[in-house]
Amino acid sequence: MEAKDVSSAGDDTALESSRPRTFIKDIVRGVTEELVGRKVVVGGWVKTGREQGKGSFAFLELNDGSCLANLQVIVDAAVHPLTQLVPTGTCVLVEGELKKPPEGAKQSVELKVESVLEVGPVDPAEYPLPKTRLTLEFLRDFGHLRARTNTISAVARIRDELAYATHTFFRKNGFRYVHTPIITTSDCEGAGEMFQVTTLFSNAEKVEKELKQNPRPSETDIEAAKLLVKEKGETVSQLKSSKASKQEISASVSELTKAKESLSRLEERFKLKAGIPQKDGKIDYAKDFFGRQAFLTVSGQLQVETYACALGNVYTFGPTFRAEHSHTSRHLAEFWMVEPEIAFANLEDDMNYAESYVKFLCQWLLDNCIEDMEFMVKNFDKAAIERLKLVSSSPFERISYTKAVQLLKNVTDKKFENEVEWGIDLASEHERYLTEVLFKKPVIVYNYPKGIKAFYMKLNDDQKTVAAMDVLVPKVGELIGGSQREERLDVLVKRITDSGLPLEPYEWYLDLRRFGTVKHSGFGLGFERMILFATGIENIRDVIPFPRYPGRADL
Amino acid sequence: MEAKDVSSAGDDTALESSRPRTFIKDIVRGVTEELVGRKVVVGGWVKTGREQGKGSFAFLELNDGSCLANLQVIVDAAVHPLTQLVPTGTCVLVEGELKKPPEGAKQSVELKVESVLEVGPVDPAEYPLPKTRLTLEFLRDFGHLRARTNTISAVARIRDELAYATHTFFRKNGFRYVHTPIITTSDCEGAGEMFQVTTLFSNAEKVEKELKQNPRPSETDIEAAKLLVKEKGETVSQLKSSKASKQEISASVSELTKAKESLSRLEERFKLKAGIPQKDGKIDYAKDFFGRQAFLTVSGQLQVETYACALGNVYTFGPTFRAEHSHTSRHLAEFWMVEPEIAFANLEDDMNYAESYVKFLCQWLLDNCIEDMEFMVKNFDKAAIERLKLVSSSPFERISYTKAVQLLKNVTDKKFENEVEWGIDLASEHERYLTEVLFKKPVIVYNYPKGIKAFYMKLNDDQKTVAAMDVLVPKVGELIGGSQREERLDVLVKRITDSGLPLEPYEWYLDLRRFGTVKHSGFGLGFERMILFATGIENIRDVIPFPRYPGRADL
C-alpha cells in the first residue's frame, strides 16, 4: 500500500495541525493568578492599535469574537514591523506570554508577544469600517464585515445563546425537534403572501439557448420526415407482399424505424417553445419542478401537527417567509420561528409552556451572556437587563380578550389611533399599552373573537371565541401567538368551509382528526422578535445575520 | 379591574391545566419496584388492541412516541366500551395504576386503567395504516400519518438526537451557531442547479385580476385626458393674462391639477400589462421582490465565512436546496446541512474537527438512542450498531487523493464501471471500495486535483492540487466534503477568473481577503446522509420528515 513511488503531486506528507489557539474569553474570564506566566497562541482582529514609545512597541486591542472583551496585546518593534499591525481590522495570530499589567491598568492580564505567526493586513485608507462609531443602518451595507463590530458580534452571540437555550428547554421537557419543510404546496391559512419556488425561468432560458444553437425544425422539415416514413413504410409492405428475403425485409424495417425515430425527434423539437410554458392561457405548472405550484413556507405548524399526533411533544425551529412589501422595523421577508406543538394539551397548558419557555430564555441570557447584555444596556436600552429579570421572575398576567378590550376602553390617559371595540384585532399600540403601561409585565391575552383568527383554532363553547392566546411583552408587543387546535372533525370542516377555503388541500390535515384525533395545542415565537426584546435594538434587520426585505437580499 | 360585569363572551374563567401526563419512556425505562402501585395518566395511540375473556377486558399496546416501546394497558369492559378502544390508531388518554404483570410476561410493568379520559376513535375500515407491516415506499404516500409507524418515529428520534448532538458538539468546542440566508443572490460556485424565488407570477395574477375588474384605458381615453389637460392649461393662462381674480385663477389651477392627476393615473394604468414583466426581450427582474434574481441557497458556506472572519469558530445548520432532476435514493431537492467554518485552521485541523464530530455523533447515538438503533439492526441493517462502534472508536485513515488513485488502480478483485485515472472525480463505487473493502473504516481523502474542485479551495504549493478533503464512510460513501479556503487575494482572484466566473458577484467575498484575511477551513456534512449511515435505511426520502424531489412536495 505504498504510494510513494507514484507522482507525488498533492501527496502532502507535511500536513500538520495548527498550534492550539486559546480563546480570548478563556483569558479575560480566567483567574489572573493561573494565567500569568502562561504561554498562549491567540488570534483575532485588531480593534484599535497604537504605536508607543517612539515606535518602539505597540498596543493592540485584539478581539477574536469569542467574547465582547478585547485582549491587550503588546508587541515590540523588534518582533514585527508595527505599522503592519496597528490598523483597525488587521488579523493577527500571535504567540506570547500572559503578564500582569502595571498597577492601575483596567485589564487584569495582557499578552506580551514573542512572535507574530500570521498577519492579514489592512490598508486603512480602504477599510470600510474605521474605528469611529458607525450607525447600524450604515453597517447594513457591509453585511460581510459588520460581524466584526461590537454590536453585531454581541447580537450574534446572544442569538446563538437563545438558539441553544431553545433546544435545551424543549429537550428538558421531552420535546423532539422536527424539520418541517421549507418548500411547501400547502398554504398555512393565508398567513401571508408567499414566495413562489420555481424552475420555470431557468428551464425557459435553457430552451431558448438550445433553440439558438439548434433552431427549431420548420413545418417543411416535418413534412419531409413524414413523407420519408410513408415511403419507407410502403417499401416494407411491398417487400412483404412480394415475399422478399428475410434479410431484405429486415433491412427495410430497420430503415423505417430510423425514419420514425427521426420524425419523432423532429416533432419533439418542433414543440419546443421559448418562454414560460402555458396551457389554456395559464401558466402550466405541471411543467414546474414539483409538477405544481410550490411556495416557501409561512409556518411549519400544520406540518408539525402531524408529528405531534404521533410523537406527542415536538417543535420546529427554522426559517419562514413572507412576501409582503413591508418596510417596517419589525418585518423581514425571511425570519426564524420556533413552533412547539403539544399533544394532550389544552390552551392553559399551552400558556404554561409559552410562559416557562420565555422565562427560560431570559434566565439563560442572564446566566450565560451577561457581558453582551451589559453592552446592550450601555448602548441601546438601559432597561434591557431589568426587563430580562422582570420577565424571568414574575408570573405573566393572563386576561381574556374580552377583559382586555374592557380595560382598554376604560383607558383615559391615552388616546389610541385605532378605536377599541370587541371584535377588532388588537393593534400594536393596544398590546404595548397592556404590557408596558397597565400591567408592566408580560401579559397573555386569550380567547379571541373567531372572526379575526385562523380556522384551525379551537372554537370555544360560546361559539364566538376561539382558544387562541398571544403573549405580549414590553418593548415589542406580540412575541408569541398560539392556540389550542380544533380537534373535532365536524367543527373543523365547518370552520374551513366558513372561512371560504376549499377542503381538498386540507384533507391530510382533516385525516389527523379522522384517525385517532387528539386534543393538542401549540404556539409560534418569532425568534428575531425575541432578540429585539432581549437586546432593545430597534430594527429587526440588525438582529439577523443576513436580512431580507423588499429590494434587498445581499450576499 | 373587574371585567365580570361586561359581556362574558370568551371570558372563560374555567381554564384549567391538563393533568400531568407521564411519558411511556419514563415508565418502561423506570425501576419496576418504584413504579408498581403508582397512579399515572398516559396518552398515546393504540398499536394493537385485542379483547379478551369474552369481551370482559382488553389489552392495548399503547405508544406515545416518546420511545420505541409500547406500554401494555388493560381496560375492563366496565370502564369503557372496548370496541371503541381496540382499533389500531385509536388515540387514548387514560388514568390508572401501574402493576406488576403475571410471572412470565415480557414487560416488567403494565397499566390497569381506572378511567378513560379521552378517546380519538378510528374506523378500522378506513384507517390507511393497518397493523400489517407496510413498506417505506407505501408510507411515503401518507406523509401525514407515517410518523405513527415504528420505523419513521425511530428515525425521527434518531434525527432529533443527531441535531442535538450537533449543537452540543460545536458548543463544547467554542463554536457559535449562525443562521445563513435561505434566499440568496449569490451562487455558491454553481454547486448545483438552483430554485428561483419569485413573486412575479403572483404579481402578474394580481394585475390580470385587476384588469379584468377594471379594464385598461384605451388610447382614446388617454387622448381625451390629454386634451382636457391642455384645455384646462389654456384656461389658466387666459385667466392669468386677463388678470382675473385670485379666486378664479386658483379654481382653474385646481381643475388643471385634477386633470393632470387623472391623466397620470390613466397613463399608469395604460402601462399595466398582464404577464411577466419584460425589458429588452428579457424578464425584468428589477420588478421582482428583491429587485433582482433570487435563489434558494445551495450552501451557507460563503456567507458563514463572513462570520468565521469575525467570530472565529462558527457553524450553520439549516436547509439547502438543489433543483436537480435526480431520482436516486441519495438525493433530495431540500435537505439539511451542517457547515462549520473555522478561523486560524488549516486542512489538518479541518480533518481533525470532521473526525471528532462524526465520532461524537456515533457515540451520542450509542449513549442516547440504543433502543431505536437496535430496532434498525433488527429491521434494516444488522451492522448498524457495529458500524457506530467502529467509527466512534477507530482513527480514520487519511490518504492523499494521489495515493487513493494509486490504490484503486492496483485493485484486481473488482472491475470498476468508471476507470480510475489521476484527475477524475472519484465515483461512489471508488469511495465505497476504499472505505468498505480496502480500509474497512472511515477514510479521509485529501489534496484533490484543482480541476475537479471549487475555486475557493486553497491551492497547494504543487499548483496541481487543492487543500480539499472528503470523509468517506461505509454504507454511504462521501459523508463530508471540506477544504481549507484560499485566503490569498491574488490567488483567489486568479482562481475565480480561471474558472470562467465573473469577479463582481464575489467582491464581498474578496473583501474578506482584502481586509484582515485569515487562514480558515470548513466542511459540510449532509445531515440526511449521516442518518442513512447511522440507521442503514436505504432511501433518503425516508429519513427526512417531508421529502421533496422531482414531482413531489406533499403537504
Tab-separated table of C-alpha atoms in Angstrom, chain A residues 1-3 5-13 15-19 21 23 25 29 43-45 63-66 89-93 118-123 126-128 142-148 152-153 156-161 163-164 167-168 171 173-186 193-203 205-206 208 212 276 281-283 285 288-294 296 303-304 306-313 315 317-319 321-326 333-334 336 342-349 351-353 364 368-369 372 399-403 406-407 422 438-439 446-447 460 462 464-465 507-509 511-519 527-528 544-546 548-555, chain B residues 1-3 5-13 15-19 21 23 25 29 43-45 63-66 89-93 118-123 126-128 142-148 152-153 156-161 163-164 167-168 171 173-186 193-203 205-206 208 212 276 281-283 285 288-294 296 303-304 306-313 315 317-319 321-326 333-334 336 342-349 351-353 364 368-369 372 400-403 406-407 410 422 438-439 446-447 460 462 464-465 507-509 511-519 527-528 544-546 548-555:
chain	number	residue	atom	x	y	z
A	1	MET	CA	0.000	0.000	0.000
A	2	GLU	CA	2.945	2.298	-0.516
A	3	ALA	CA	2.171	5.081	-2.942
A	5	ASP	CA	6.685	5.683	-5.926
A	6	VAL	CA	3.917	7.359	-7.935
A	7	SER	CA	3.544	11.019	-8.793
A	8	SER	CA	3.969	12.941	-5.618
A	9	ALA	CA	1.569	15.655	-6.751
A	10	GLY	CA	-0.612	16.522	-3.805
A	11	ASP	CA	0.784	13.776	-1.649
A	12	ASP	CA	1.450	16.295	1.004
A	13	THR	CA	3.129	14.399	3.792
A	15	LEU	CA	0.301	18.128	6.793
A	16	GLU	CA	0.379	19.334	10.341
A	17	SER	CA	-2.219	20.659	12.727
A	18	SER	CA	-2.070	24.296	13.758
A	19	ARG	CA	-0.888	25.187	17.233
A	21	ARG	CA	-5.375	28.631	19.873
A	23	PHE	CA	-9.929	31.843	23.041
A	25	LYS	CA	-12.877	34.616	26.525
A	29	ARG	CA	-12.622	35.382	32.244
A	43	GLY	CA	-5.669	35.035	17.035
A	44	GLY	CA	-8.093	37.792	16.245
A	45	TRP	CA	-8.710	41.149	14.653
A	63	ASN	CA	-10.813	40.743	19.600
A	64	ASP	CA	-11.479	37.171	18.470
A	65	GLY	CA	-15.266	37.213	18.655
A	66	SER	CA	-15.357	34.652	21.468
A	89	GLY	CA	-9.254	45.299	11.094
A	90	THR	CA	-5.830	43.674	10.820
A	91	CYS	CA	-5.853	39.960	11.556
A	92	VAL	CA	-3.027	38.571	13.668
A	93	LEU	CA	-2.106	35.226	15.103
A	118	GLU	CA	0.463	35.269	10.831
A	119	VAL	CA	-0.803	38.638	9.655
A	120	GLY	CA	-3.742	39.555	7.469
A	121	PRO	CA	-3.069	43.215	6.780
A	122	VAL	CA	-5.443	46.115	6.162
A	123	ASP	CA	-4.928	49.272	4.167
A	126	GLU	CA	-9.545	51.390	2.063
A	127	TYR	CA	-11.061	49.669	5.105
A	128	PRO	CA	-14.788	50.400	5.094
A	142	PHE	CA	-21.489	45.896	4.771
A	143	GLY	CA	-23.198	42.661	5.675
A	144	HIS	CA	-19.975	40.762	5.061
A	145	LEU	CA	-17.919	42.797	7.510
A	146	ARG	CA	-20.358	44.023	10.116
A	147	ALA	CA	-19.935	40.928	12.327
A	148	ARG	CA	-16.578	42.471	13.272
A	152	ILE	CA	-23.294	42.799	15.598
A	153	SER	CA	-20.962	40.271	17.207
A	156	ALA	CA	-24.609	37.027	17.122
A	157	ARG	CA	-23.600	35.605	20.496
A	158	ILE	CA	-26.980	36.436	22.040
A	159	ARG	CA	-28.695	34.827	19.057
A	160	ASP	CA	-26.567	31.715	19.403
A	161	GLU	CA	-27.319	31.515	23.132
A	163	ALA	CA	-30.937	29.109	19.896
A	164	TYR	CA	-29.099	26.781	22.223
A	167	HIS	CA	-33.072	23.353	22.120
A	168	THR	CA	-32.160	22.853	25.766
A	171	ARG	CA	-35.265	18.699	25.246
A	173	ASN	CA	-39.382	18.938	28.529
A	174	GLY	CA	-39.405	15.834	26.381
A	175	PHE	CA	-39.859	17.536	23.010
A	176	ARG	CA	-38.395	16.243	19.761
A	177	TYR	CA	-37.041	18.603	17.107
A	178	VAL	CA	-38.754	18.124	13.733
A	179	HIS	CA	-37.622	19.678	10.458
A	180	THR	CA	-40.767	20.862	8.726
A	181	PRO	CA	-40.456	21.571	5.017
A	182	ILE	CA	-39.295	24.906	3.614
A	183	ILE	CA	-40.772	24.283	0.191
A	184	THR	CA	-44.456	23.574	0.571
A	185	THR	CA	-47.542	23.088	-1.517
A	186	SER	CA	-49.799	23.889	1.460
A	193	GLU	CA	-48.248	36.405	0.894
A	194	MET	CA	-45.954	33.653	-0.214
A	195	PHE	CA	-42.836	33.450	-2.323
A	196	GLN	CA	-43.093	31.041	-5.181
A	197	VAL	CA	-40.341	28.490	-5.821
A	198	THR	CA	-39.804	27.612	-9.456
A	199	THR	CA	-37.504	26.318	-12.132
A	200	LEU	CA	-39.679	27.593	-14.986
A	201	PHE	CA	-37.484	30.615	-15.646
A	202	SER	CA	-34.256	28.643	-15.794
A	203	ASN	CA	-35.890	25.956	-17.923
A	205	GLU	CA	-33.641	30.031	-20.531
A	206	LYS	CA	-32.243	26.601	-21.317
A	208	GLU	CA	-34.043	29.472	-25.529
A	212	LYS	CA	-30.423	29.454	-30.573
A	276	ILE	CA	-42.840	30.063	-19.747
A	281	GLY	CA	-53.976	30.548	-21.403
A	282	LYS	CA	-52.478	29.930	-17.978
A	283	ILE	CA	-49.001	29.082	-16.778
A	285	TYR	CA	-47.247	24.460	-13.504
A	288	ASP	CA	-42.544	23.052	-12.937
A	289	PHE	CA	-40.111	21.084	-10.764
A	290	PHE	CA	-42.697	19.696	-8.375
A	291	GLY	CA	-45.392	19.315	-11.008
A	292	ARG	CA	-47.450	22.023	-9.331
A	293	GLN	CA	-47.112	25.430	-7.735
A	294	ALA	CA	-44.753	25.403	-4.778
A	296	LEU	CA	-41.794	28.979	0.684
A	303	GLN	CA	-46.993	20.025	9.151
A	304	VAL	CA	-45.545	19.710	12.627
A	306	THR	CA	-48.635	15.528	12.015
A	307	TYR	CA	-45.646	14.744	14.226
A	308	ALA	CA	-47.354	15.933	17.405
A	309	CYS	CA	-50.106	13.435	16.586
A	310	ALA	CA	-47.521	10.660	16.728
A	311	LEU	CA	-44.609	11.710	18.925
A	312	GLY	CA	-46.567	13.835	21.387
A	313	ASN	CA	-44.316	16.779	22.175
A	315	TYR	CA	-41.141	21.551	17.972
A	317	PHE	CA	-37.185	25.784	14.584
A	318	GLY	CA	-36.477	27.021	11.119
A	319	PRO	CA	-36.794	29.783	8.559
A	321	PHE	CA	-41.072	33.613	4.790
A	322	ARG	CA	-43.465	36.438	3.929
A	323	ALA	CA	-43.544	38.130	0.541
A	324	GLU	CA	-45.002	41.308	1.982
A	325	HIS	CA	-43.918	44.740	0.882
A	326	SER	CA	-43.373	45.721	4.453
A	333	ALA	CA	-39.124	38.584	4.279
A	334	GLU	CA	-37.104	35.744	5.848
A	336	TRP	CA	-36.828	32.225	12.032
A	342	ILE	CA	-48.064	19.552	22.144
A	343	ALA	CA	-50.421	16.586	22.164
A	344	PHE	CA	-52.886	16.147	25.035
A	345	ALA	CA	-52.516	19.852	25.841
A	346	ASN	CA	-55.240	22.477	26.157
A	347	LEU	CA	-54.927	26.254	25.938
A	348	GLU	CA	-53.923	26.560	29.579
A	349	ASP	CA	-51.115	24.035	29.098
A	351	MET	CA	-49.836	29.182	28.008
A	352	ASN	CA	-47.873	27.414	30.714
A	353	TYR	CA	-45.318	26.179	28.193
A	364	TRP	CA	-30.439	31.822	30.161
A	368	ASN	CA	-24.744	32.904	30.023
A	369	CYS	CA	-24.494	36.227	28.300
A	372	ASP	CA	-23.117	41.204	25.953
A	399	ILE	CA	-56.590	38.026	30.781
A	400	SER	CA	-59.251	37.151	28.290
A	401	TYR	CA	-59.562	39.227	25.148
A	402	THR	CA	-62.942	40.416	26.390
A	403	LYS	CA	-61.399	41.715	29.550
A	406	GLN	CA	-62.861	46.337	28.521
A	407	LEU	CA	-59.645	47.558	30.166
A	422	TRP	CA	-64.980	43.977	20.863
A	438	LEU	CA	-51.243	48.712	32.530
A	439	PHE	CA	-49.513	45.606	33.832
A	446	TYR	CA	-56.610	34.586	25.393
A	447	ASN	CA	-59.945	33.648	23.838
A	460	ASN	CA	-64.980	27.767	22.357
A	462	ASP	CA	-69.574	30.352	23.467
A	464	LYS	CA	-67.965	33.449	19.473
A	465	THR	CA	-64.374	32.995	20.510
A	507	GLU	CA	-57.711	16.529	3.506
A	508	TRP	CA	-54.446	15.379	5.060
A	509	TYR	CA	-54.975	17.806	7.913
A	511	ASP	CA	-57.143	12.944	8.455
A	512	LEU	CA	-55.396	13.818	11.723
A	513	ARG	CA	-58.904	14.344	13.142
A	514	ARG	CA	-60.398	11.337	11.368
A	515	PHE	CA	-57.915	8.861	12.727
A	516	GLY	CA	-57.086	8.948	16.421
A	517	THR	CA	-57.686	12.644	16.936
A	518	VAL	CA	-56.123	14.250	19.983
A	519	LYS	CA	-56.561	17.476	21.882
A	527	PHE	CA	-37.029	34.384	17.005
A	528	GLU	CA	-35.900	37.828	15.855
A	544	ILE	CA	-30.448	38.550	11.812
A	545	PRO	CA	-27.124	37.887	10.088
A	546	PHE	CA	-28.398	38.453	6.540
A	548	ARG	CA	-34.017	40.059	3.511
A	549	TYR	CA	-36.632	42.703	2.779
A	550	PRO	CA	-38.200	44.292	-0.293
A	551	GLY	CA	-35.416	45.216	-2.691
A	552	ARG	CA	-32.621	43.735	-0.588
A	553	ALA	CA	-31.086	40.270	-0.401
A	554	ASP	CA	-27.357	40.973	-0.182
A	555	LEU	CA	-24.968	38.044	-0.474
B	1	MET	CA	-60.076	45.819	37.077
B	2	GLU	CA	-63.090	43.582	37.344
B	3	ALA	CA	-64.441	42.683	33.951
B	5	ASP	CA	-69.781	42.937	34.545
B	6	VAL	CA	-69.152	43.112	30.783
B	7	SER	CA	-70.077	40.581	28.138
B	8	SER	CA	-68.841	37.256	29.338
B	9	ALA	CA	-68.170	36.015	25.805
B	10	GLY	CA	-64.870	34.203	25.846
B	11	ASP	CA	-64.081	35.217	29.395
B	12	ASP	CA	-63.512	31.628	30.183
B	13	THR	CA	-62.745	31.502	33.863
B	15	LEU	CA	-59.429	27.417	32.125
B	16	GLU	CA	-57.523	24.642	33.770
B	17	SER	CA	-54.314	22.801	33.010
B	18	SER	CA	-54.479	19.199	31.916
B	19	ARG	CA	-53.480	16.504	34.376
B	21	ARG	CA	-49.034	13.140	31.554
B	23	PHE	CA	-44.194	9.688	29.136
B	25	LYS	CA	-40.327	6.147	28.129
B	29	ARG	CA	-37.185	2.596	31.456
B	43	GLY	CA	-51.733	9.162	26.460
B	44	GLY	CA	-50.869	7.682	23.114
B	45	TRP	CA	-52.005	5.753	20.082
B	63	ASN	CA	-47.293	4.025	22.078
B	64	ASP	CA	-46.797	7.736	22.724
B	65	GLY	CA	-43.771	8.320	20.529
B	66	SER	CA	-41.503	9.089	23.480
B	89	GLY	CA	-54.523	4.091	15.506
B	90	THR	CA	-57.027	4.972	18.229
B	91	CYS	CA	-55.859	7.756	20.499
B	92	VAL	CA	-56.484	7.364	24.222
B	93	LEU	CA	-55.707	9.296	27.332
B	118	GLU	CA	-60.287	10.905	26.241
B	119	VAL	CA	-60.644	8.868	23.072
B	120	GLY	CA	-59.895	9.738	19.467
B	121	PRO	CA	-61.529	6.845	17.636
B	122	VAL	CA	-60.601	5.143	14.380
B	123	ASP	CA	-62.809	3.354	11.900
B	126	GLU	CA	-60.916	3.475	6.718
B	127	TYR	CA	-57.587	3.719	8.527
B	128	PRO	CA	-54.849	3.800	5.875
B	142	PHE	CA	-49.039	9.012	3.824
B	143	GLY	CA	-46.560	11.637	4.948
B	144	HIS	CA	-49.062	12.952	7.472
B	145	LEU	CA	-49.532	9.622	9.219
B	146	ARG	CA	-46.299	7.760	8.742
B	147	ALA	CA	-44.701	9.194	11.906
B	148	ARG	CA	-47.010	6.800	13.765
B	152	ILE	CA	-40.474	6.615	10.961
B	153	SER	CA	-40.815	7.521	14.630
B	156	ALA	CA	-37.446	10.986	13.969
B	157	ARG	CA	-35.904	10.328	17.371
B	158	ILE	CA	-32.521	9.496	15.862
B	159	ARG	CA	-32.714	12.658	13.762
B	160	ASP	CA	-33.554	14.721	16.829
B	161	GLU	CA	-30.667	13.173	18.765
B	163	ALA	CA	-29.395	17.503	15.769
B	164	TYR	CA	-28.966	17.974	19.483
B	167	HIS	CA	-25.318	21.672	18.698
B	168	THR	CA	-23.706	20.104	21.748
B	171	ARG	CA	-20.862	24.479	21.594
B	173	ASN	CA	-15.725	23.398	21.009
B	174	GLY	CA	-16.425	27.122	21.198
B	175	PHE	CA	-18.450	27.429	18.002
B	176	ARG	CA	-21.329	29.861	17.526
B	177	TYR	CA	-24.421	28.942	15.522
B	178	VAL	CA	-25.061	31.347	12.634
B	179	HIS	CA	-28.216	31.440	10.533
B	180	THR	CA	-27.071	31.895	6.966
B	181	PRO	CA	-29.685	33.071	4.475
B	182	ILE	CA	-32.058	30.722	2.678
B	183	ILE	CA	-32.883	33.231	-0.035
B	184	THR	CA	-29.673	34.313	-1.679
B	185	THR	CA	-28.459	36.336	-4.603
B	186	SER	CA	-25.057	34.581	-4.541
B	193	GLU	CA	-28.913	23.965	-10.136
B	194	MET	CA	-30.860	26.430	-8.079
B	195	PHE	CA	-34.506	27.067	-7.386
B	196	GLN	CA	-35.587	30.577	-8.131
B	197	VAL	CA	-37.636	32.552	-5.599
B	198	THR	CA	-40.079	34.985	-7.101
B	199	THR	CA	-43.247	36.996	-6.730
B	200	LEU	CA	-43.515	37.719	-10.461
B	201	PHE	CA	-46.181	35.076	-11.035
B	202	SER	CA	-48.413	36.215	-8.197
B	203	ASN	CA	-47.946	39.859	-9.204
B	205	GLU	CA	-52.001	37.254	-11.482
B	206	LYS	CA	-52.929	40.285	-9.439
B	208	GLU	CA	-54.619	40.246	-14.555
B	212	LYS	CA	-60.476	42.109	-15.515
B	276	ILE	CA	-44.406	38.519	-16.574
B	281	GLY	CA	-36.874	40.995	-24.587
B	282	LYS	CA	-35.841	39.571	-21.239
B	283	ILE	CA	-37.662	39.058	-17.961
B	285	TYR	CA	-36.192	41.053	-12.574
B	288	ASP	CA	-39.241	41.101	-8.663
B	289	PHE	CA	-39.451	41.240	-4.863
B	290	PHE	CA	-35.743	41.722	-4.251
B	291	GLY	CA	-35.183	43.854	-7.353
B	292	ARG	CA	-33.062	41.096	-8.871
B	293	GLN	CA	-32.977	37.345	-9.371
B	294	ALA	CA	-33.004	35.468	-6.092
B	296	LEU	CA	-32.659	29.180	-2.672
B	303	GLN	CA	-21.841	33.550	3.846
B	304	VAL	CA	-20.783	31.824	7.033
B	306	THR	CA	-18.003	36.249	6.855
B	307	TYR	CA	-18.821	35.258	10.420
B	308	ALA	CA	-15.786	32.987	10.762
B	309	CYS	CA	-13.708	36.029	9.822
B	310	ALA	CA	-15.093	37.823	12.870
B	311	LEU	CA	-16.185	35.297	15.495
B	312	GLY	CA	-13.566	32.625	14.766
B	313	ASN	CA	-15.391	29.327	15.152
B	315	TYR	CA	-21.285	26.778	12.107
B	317	PHE	CA	-27.170	24.138	10.323
B	318	GLY	CA	-30.063	24.670	8.003
B	319	PRO	CA	-31.884	23.662	4.854
B	321	PHE	CA	-31.594	23.081	-1.995
B	322	ARG	CA	-30.791	21.553	-5.362
B	323	ALA	CA	-33.098	21.804	-8.361
B	324	GLU	CA	-31.674	18.683	-9.925
B	325	HIS	CA	-33.823	16.100	-11.647
B	326	SER	CA	-32.255	13.385	-9.600
B	333	ALA	CA	-34.336	18.741	-3.573
B	334	GLU	CA	-34.415	20.012	0.029
B	336	TRP	CA	-30.219	19.866	5.763
B	342	ILE	CA	-13.037	27.691	11.476
B	343	ALA	CA	-10.658	30.628	11.519
B	344	PHE	CA	-6.919	30.052	12.001
B	345	ALA	CA	-7.410	26.434	10.875
B	346	ASN	CA	-5.623	24.551	8.115
B	347	LEU	CA	-6.682	21.399	6.310
B	348	GLU	CA	-5.315	19.141	9.019
B	349	ASP	CA	-7.287	20.993	11.687
B	351	MET	CA	-9.901	16.927	9.243
B	352	ASN	CA	-9.455	16.720	12.993
B	353	TYR	CA	-12.706	18.552	13.596
B	364	TRP	CA	-24.035	10.006	21.060
B	368	ASN	CA	-28.720	8.094	23.909
B	369	CYS	CA	-30.580	6.083	21.350
B	372	ASP	CA	-34.021	2.778	18.266
B	400	SER	CA	-3.978	11.765	-0.302
B	401	TYR	CA	-6.052	11.650	-3.444
B	402	THR	CA	-2.939	10.634	-5.346
B	403	LYS	CA	-2.437	7.661	-3.081
B	406	GLN	CA	-2.822	4.513	-6.912
B	407	LEU	CA	-4.531	2.090	-4.557
B	410	ASN	CA	-3.927	-1.645	-8.169
B	422	TRP	CA	-5.392	10.756	-11.769
B	438	LEU	CA	-9.747	-1.640	1.476
B	439	PHE	CA	-9.695	0.054	4.887
B	446	TYR	CA	-7.300	14.895	0.800
B	447	ASN	CA	-5.486	17.103	-1.726
B	460	ASN	CA	-1.404	23.763	-2.787
B	462	ASP	CA	2.336	21.882	-6.201
B	464	LYS	CA	-1.938	20.949	-9.207
B	465	THR	CA	-3.981	20.146	-6.144
B	507	GLU	CA	-16.370	41.312	-4.450
B	508	TRP	CA	-17.739	40.908	-0.920
B	509	TYR	CA	-16.034	37.531	-0.674
B	511	ASP	CA	-13.152	41.783	0.740
B	512	LEU	CA	-12.660	39.110	3.403
B	513	ARG	CA	-9.181	38.616	1.887
B	514	ARG	CA	-8.567	42.335	1.382
B	515	PHE	CA	-9.184	43.293	4.962
B	516	GLY	CA	-7.602	41.224	7.690
B	517	THR	CA	-7.520	37.930	5.810
B	518	VAL	CA	-7.154	34.773	7.841
B	519	LYS	CA	-6.268	31.179	7.157
B	527	PHE	CA	-27.436	15.607	7.646
B	528	GLU	CA	-29.653	13.036	5.919
B	544	ILE	CA	-36.446	13.435	6.373
B	545	PRO	CA	-39.943	14.227	7.656
B	546	PHE	CA	-41.229	15.750	4.401
B	548	ARG	CA	-39.015	16.937	-1.681
B	549	TYR	CA	-37.925	15.541	-5.040
B	550	PRO	CA	-38.901	16.000	-8.679
B	551	GLY	CA	-42.662	15.882	-8.959
B	552	ARG	CA	-43.273	15.591	-5.205
B	553	ALA	CA	-43.698	18.144	-2.449
B	554	ASP	CA	-46.583	16.736	-0.395
B	555	LEU	CA	-48.061	18.940	2.326
